[in-house]
Amino acid sequence: MKNNLLRYFWFVAGILINSFGVALITKAALGTSPISSLPYVLSLQFPMTLGQFTFILNMVFILLEVILLKKDFHAIQYLQIAVNVLFSFCIDVSMNLLFFFEPVNLAVQFAALIVGCTILALGISIEVAPDVLVVPGEGVVKAISQVSRRRFGTVKVIFDTTLVIGAAFLSFLFFHRLSGLGIGTILSACIVGRFVNLINRHLPLISQIASLRQKPNSFSGTYKKKEQVS
């Protein structure tokens, strides 16, 4: 029981870290993170927040997980809907907490971007390691990774790049120019997945969190291979 409580503790901690990483990348003003690129562009066009559009997109991701995993998508994974509520809410909270941060030069912007990407990658690694639930944006990547038998970090790079392309299309459609996207978005798409791989390999905490799993899939019943988080 203690191990299971710790697993969920680390999972929630990963969500909180994720949301702050997304907010910091966005506040760097070089373009938001790839996972938030579509919601952010939509939030610039329609009267809804980044967190609210994130919730809608994540519901689509949950549907994709159901389609990809079929019978391997167990009922407990529908708790991702609750996770989605928490994650989306925390994004808006984090954006509000960083209201004061307005970088005034390129050096500070790039520093904030790199720190934000590192925080986001750390959150992803911590969130995935307990093998309980995941934020839908990472859950769909994990499902693709399981089905395709490719490394999680590699699939993450491809997935993020696809989101950026979609966001760029909508930006030109709405504004006839790139808006809400920039060099920071491209860099995030290229490095967050690689940061995840590095953190999984070299940060002992990730292995310690993963070791809390007494039996494979005793809670999640979905993602079966430990190497998906290592």
Tab-separated table of C-alpha atoms in Angstrom:
chain	number	residue	atom	x	y	z
A	1	MET	CA	0.000	0.000	0.000
A	2	LYS	CA	2.823	2.395	0.857
A	3	ASN	CA	4.467	1.764	-2.513
A	4	ASN	CA	1.209	2.382	-4.339
A	5	LEU	CA	0.635	5.664	-2.509
A	6	LEU	CA	4.164	6.741	-3.393
A	7	ARG	CA	3.551	5.858	-7.020
A	8	TYR	CA	0.523	8.131	-7.174
A	9	PHE	CA	2.381	10.836	-5.252
A	10	TRP	CA	5.130	10.887	-7.854
A	11	PHE	CA	2.581	10.796	-10.652
A	12	VAL	CA	0.818	13.895	-9.327
A	13	ALA	CA	4.202	15.559	-8.778
A	14	GLY	CA	5.004	14.892	-12.434
A	15	ILE	CA	1.775	16.570	-13.514
A	16	LEU	CA	2.550	19.675	-11.464
A	17	ILE	CA	6.091	19.832	-12.859
A	18	ASN	CA	4.766	19.361	-16.408
A	19	SER	CA	2.314	22.219	-16.122
A	20	PHE	CA	4.947	24.610	-14.801
A	21	GLY	CA	7.358	23.625	-17.573
A	22	VAL	CA	4.712	24.336	-20.207
A	23	ALA	CA	3.952	27.729	-18.644
A	24	LEU	CA	7.644	28.726	-18.426
A	25	ILE	CA	8.268	27.792	-22.055
A	26	THR	CA	5.244	29.845	-23.070
A	27	LYS	CA	6.338	32.830	-20.975
A	28	ALA	CA	9.776	32.738	-22.641
A	29	ALA	CA	7.930	34.329	-25.588
A	30	LEU	CA	9.808	32.361	-28.224
A	31	GLY	CA	6.856	30.103	-28.961
A	32	THR	CA	5.035	27.730	-26.659
A	33	SER	CA	5.885	24.057	-26.183
A	34	PRO	CA	4.863	21.614	-28.933
A	35	ILE	CA	2.356	19.818	-26.689
A	36	SER	CA	0.617	23.161	-26.108
A	37	SER	CA	1.069	24.622	-29.586
A	38	LEU	CA	-2.381	23.716	-30.899
A	39	PRO	CA	-4.250	24.831	-27.738
A	40	TYR	CA	-2.217	28.044	-27.585
A	41	VAL	CA	-2.933	29.054	-31.185
A	42	LEU	CA	-6.607	28.269	-30.639
A	43	SER	CA	-6.617	30.358	-27.448
A	44	LEU	CA	-5.312	33.331	-29.442
A	45	GLN	CA	-8.235	33.049	-31.846
A	46	PHE	CA	-11.111	32.051	-29.552
A	47	PRO	CA	-12.220	33.299	-26.094
A	48	MET	CA	-10.957	30.324	-24.112
A	49	THR	CA	-7.782	29.849	-22.063
A	50	LEU	CA	-4.762	27.723	-22.865
A	51	GLY	CA	-5.817	25.308	-20.135
A	52	GLN	CA	-9.347	24.973	-21.468
A	53	PHE	CA	-8.205	24.170	-24.997
A	54	THR	CA	-5.636	21.784	-23.532
A	55	PHE	CA	-8.490	19.891	-21.870
A	56	ILE	CA	-10.352	19.554	-25.178
A	57	LEU	CA	-7.286	18.343	-27.086
A	58	ASN	CA	-6.422	15.863	-24.353
A	59	MET	CA	-9.883	14.341	-24.596
A	60	VAL	CA	-9.075	13.663	-28.259
A	61	PHE	CA	-5.812	12.030	-27.167
A	62	ILE	CA	-7.690	9.735	-24.764
A	63	LEU	CA	-9.930	8.661	-27.630
A	64	LEU	CA	-6.859	7.882	-29.733
A	65	GLU	CA	-5.465	5.753	-26.898
A	66	VAL	CA	-8.691	3.737	-26.813
A	67	ILE	CA	-8.482	3.184	-30.569
A	68	LEU	CA	-4.794	2.217	-30.555
A	69	LEU	CA	-4.761	-0.035	-27.496
A	70	LYS	CA	-8.202	-1.595	-27.943
A	71	LYS	CA	-8.600	-4.283	-25.259
A	72	ASP	CA	-5.324	-3.218	-23.625
A	73	PHE	CA	-6.908	0.077	-22.651
A	74	HIS	CA	-8.264	-0.924	-19.249
A	75	ALA	CA	-11.096	0.825	-17.469
A	76	ILE	CA	-8.827	2.443	-14.875
A	77	GLN	CA	-7.203	4.459	-17.666
A	78	TYR	CA	-10.420	6.460	-17.983
A	79	LEU	CA	-9.152	8.202	-14.861
A	80	GLN	CA	-7.028	10.120	-17.339
A	81	ILE	CA	-10.094	12.330	-17.696
A	82	ALA	CA	-9.611	13.423	-14.086
A	83	VAL	CA	-5.892	13.801	-14.762
A	84	ASN	CA	-6.770	15.963	-17.739
A	85	VAL	CA	-8.841	18.249	-15.531
A	86	LEU	CA	-5.959	18.631	-13.067
A	87	PHE	CA	-3.292	19.156	-15.719
A	88	SER	CA	-5.318	21.712	-17.671
A	89	PHE	CA	-6.184	23.594	-14.493
A	90	CYS	CA	-2.552	23.606	-13.370
A	91	ILE	CA	-1.432	25.080	-16.688
A	92	ASP	CA	-3.693	28.088	-16.176
A	93	VAL	CA	-2.562	28.365	-12.535
A	94	SER	CA	1.095	28.239	-13.573
A	95	MET	CA	0.531	30.902	-16.223
A	96	ASN	CA	-1.034	33.118	-13.561
A	97	LEU	CA	1.825	32.469	-11.126
A	98	LEU	CA	4.314	33.578	-13.771
A	99	PHE	CA	2.411	36.754	-14.593
A	100	PHE	CA	5.386	38.845	-13.471
A	101	PHE	CA	7.900	37.126	-15.776
A	102	GLU	CA	8.373	39.163	-18.940
A	103	PRO	CA	11.870	38.524	-20.378
A	104	VAL	CA	13.299	41.671	-21.909
A	105	ASN	CA	16.192	40.274	-23.947
A	106	LEU	CA	16.982	37.263	-26.078
A	107	ALA	CA	19.474	35.756	-23.634
A	108	VAL	CA	16.878	35.600	-20.849
A	109	GLN	CA	14.306	34.222	-23.278
A	110	PHE	CA	16.586	31.389	-24.373
A	111	ALA	CA	17.584	30.660	-20.779
A	112	ALA	CA	13.910	30.432	-19.782
A	113	LEU	CA	13.234	28.208	-22.777
A	114	ILE	CA	15.988	25.717	-21.916
A	115	VAL	CA	15.006	25.646	-18.252
A	116	GLY	CA	11.357	25.179	-19.238
A	117	CYS	CA	12.222	22.290	-21.573
A	118	THR	CA	14.276	20.644	-18.838
A	119	ILE	CA	11.446	21.014	-16.334
A	120	LEU	CA	8.948	19.616	-18.829
A	121	ALA	CA	11.163	16.620	-19.619
A	122	LEU	CA	11.692	15.961	-15.913
A	123	GLY	CA	7.946	16.063	-15.317
A	124	ILE	CA	7.339	13.640	-18.167
A	125	SER	CA	9.935	11.189	-16.845
A	126	ILE	CA	8.571	11.340	-13.289
A	127	GLU	CA	4.985	11.028	-14.490
A	128	VAL	CA	5.660	7.967	-16.656
A	129	ALA	CA	7.970	6.077	-14.275
A	130	PRO	CA	5.360	4.900	-11.696
A	131	ASP	CA	3.318	3.230	-14.479
A	132	VAL	CA	-0.076	4.202	-13.075
A	133	LEU	CA	-1.728	6.875	-15.169
A	134	VAL	CA	-0.376	9.548	-17.462
A	135	VAL	CA	-1.367	12.930	-18.785
A	136	PRO	CA	-3.226	12.146	-22.028
A	137	GLY	CA	-0.683	14.015	-24.139
A	138	GLU	CA	1.972	11.610	-22.891
A	139	GLY	CA	-0.408	8.657	-22.698
A	140	VAL	CA	-1.052	8.735	-26.429
A	141	VAL	CA	2.720	8.870	-27.054
A	142	LYS	CA	3.172	5.920	-24.729
A	143	ALA	CA	0.438	4.022	-26.573
A	144	ILE	CA	2.084	4.716	-29.920
A	145	SER	CA	5.417	3.664	-28.419
A	146	GLN	CA	3.928	0.386	-27.210
A	147	VAL	CA	2.185	-0.394	-30.493
A	148	SER	CA	5.154	0.579	-32.683
A	149	ARG	CA	7.765	-0.821	-30.232
A	150	ARG	CA	9.809	2.350	-30.489
A	151	ARG	CA	11.450	4.206	-27.616
A	152	PHE	CA	9.210	6.640	-25.804
A	153	GLY	CA	11.565	9.599	-26.262
A	154	THR	CA	11.890	8.978	-29.997
A	155	VAL	CA	8.135	8.804	-30.489
A	156	LYS	CA	7.811	11.952	-28.382
A	157	VAL	CA	9.969	13.915	-30.830
A	158	ILE	CA	7.916	12.762	-33.832
A	159	PHE	CA	4.623	13.416	-32.055
A	160	ASP	CA	5.618	16.914	-30.943
A	161	THR	CA	6.804	17.815	-34.427
A	162	THR	CA	3.435	16.764	-35.847
A	163	LEU	CA	1.627	18.990	-33.351
A	164	VAL	CA	3.799	21.967	-34.331
A	165	ILE	CA	3.010	21.473	-38.007
A	166	GLY	CA	-0.712	21.414	-37.209
A	167	ALA	CA	-0.421	24.542	-35.081
A	168	ALA	CA	1.488	26.343	-37.839
A	169	PHE	CA	-1.259	25.473	-40.307
A	170	LEU	CA	-3.937	26.887	-38.001
A	171	SER	CA	-1.838	29.987	-37.327
A	172	PHE	CA	-1.599	30.806	-41.017
A	173	LEU	CA	-5.281	29.998	-41.448
A	174	PHE	CA	-6.362	32.321	-38.614
A	175	PHE	CA	-3.754	35.095	-38.760
A	176	HIS	CA	-1.997	34.667	-42.135
A	177	ARG	CA	1.305	34.504	-40.255
A	178	LEU	CA	2.969	32.540	-37.473
A	179	SER	CA	1.455	33.562	-34.163
A	180	GLY	CA	2.205	31.862	-30.850
A	181	LEU	CA	4.907	29.789	-32.506
A	182	GLY	CA	8.593	30.465	-32.976
A	183	ILE	CA	12.125	29.179	-32.654
A	184	GLY	CA	11.315	28.094	-29.108
A	185	THR	CA	8.597	25.765	-30.378
A	186	ILE	CA	10.966	24.149	-32.849
A	187	LEU	CA	13.716	23.751	-30.272
A	188	SER	CA	11.263	22.267	-27.776
A	189	ALA	CA	10.071	19.745	-30.347
A	190	CYS	CA	13.667	18.698	-30.999
A	191	ILE	CA	15.067	18.541	-27.473
A	192	VAL	CA	12.349	17.622	-24.957
A	193	GLY	CA	12.229	13.993	-26.084
A	194	ARG	CA	16.010	13.783	-25.995
A	195	PHE	CA	16.028	15.329	-22.528
A	196	VAL	CA	13.541	12.643	-21.478
A	197	ASN	CA	15.906	9.929	-22.715
A	198	LEU	CA	18.860	11.512	-20.894
A	199	ILE	CA	16.922	11.916	-17.650
A	200	ASN	CA	15.648	8.337	-17.816
A	201	ARG	CA	19.186	7.047	-18.312
A	202	HIS	CA	21.112	9.171	-15.862
A	203	LEU	CA	18.801	10.383	-13.069
A	204	PRO	CA	18.698	7.716	-10.311
A	205	LEU	CA	15.371	9.077	-9.050
A	206	ILE	CA	13.587	7.730	-12.142
A	207	SER	CA	14.823	4.178	-11.495
A	208	GLN	CA	13.880	4.510	-7.838
A	209	ILE	CA	10.350	5.580	-8.757
A	210	ALA	CA	10.060	2.762	-11.304
A	211	SER	CA	11.192	0.244	-8.657
A	212	LEU	CA	8.050	1.033	-6.644
A	213	ARG	CA	6.134	-1.135	-9.095
A	214	GLN	CA	5.818	-4.427	-7.227
A	215	LYS	CA	4.083	-6.203	-10.064
A	216	PRO	CA	3.891	-5.151	-13.719
A	217	ASN	CA	0.658	-3.305	-14.403
A	218	SER	CA	-0.904	-4.118	-11.025
A	219	PHE	CA	-2.728	-0.810	-11.272
A	220	SER	CA	-2.576	0.396	-14.846
A	221	GLY	CA	-2.999	-2.934	-16.588
A	222	THR	CA	-2.009	-1.261	-19.809
A	223	TYR	CA	1.610	-0.501	-20.581
A	224	LYS	CA	3.492	-3.709	-20.073
A	225	LYS	CA	7.130	-3.098	-20.856
A	226	LYS	CA	9.433	-1.449	-18.359
A	227	GLU	CA	11.731	-0.310	-21.142
A	228	GLN	CA	9.055	2.146	-22.253
A	229	VAL	CA	10.136	4.381	-19.373
A	230	SER	CA	13.835	3.604	-19.455
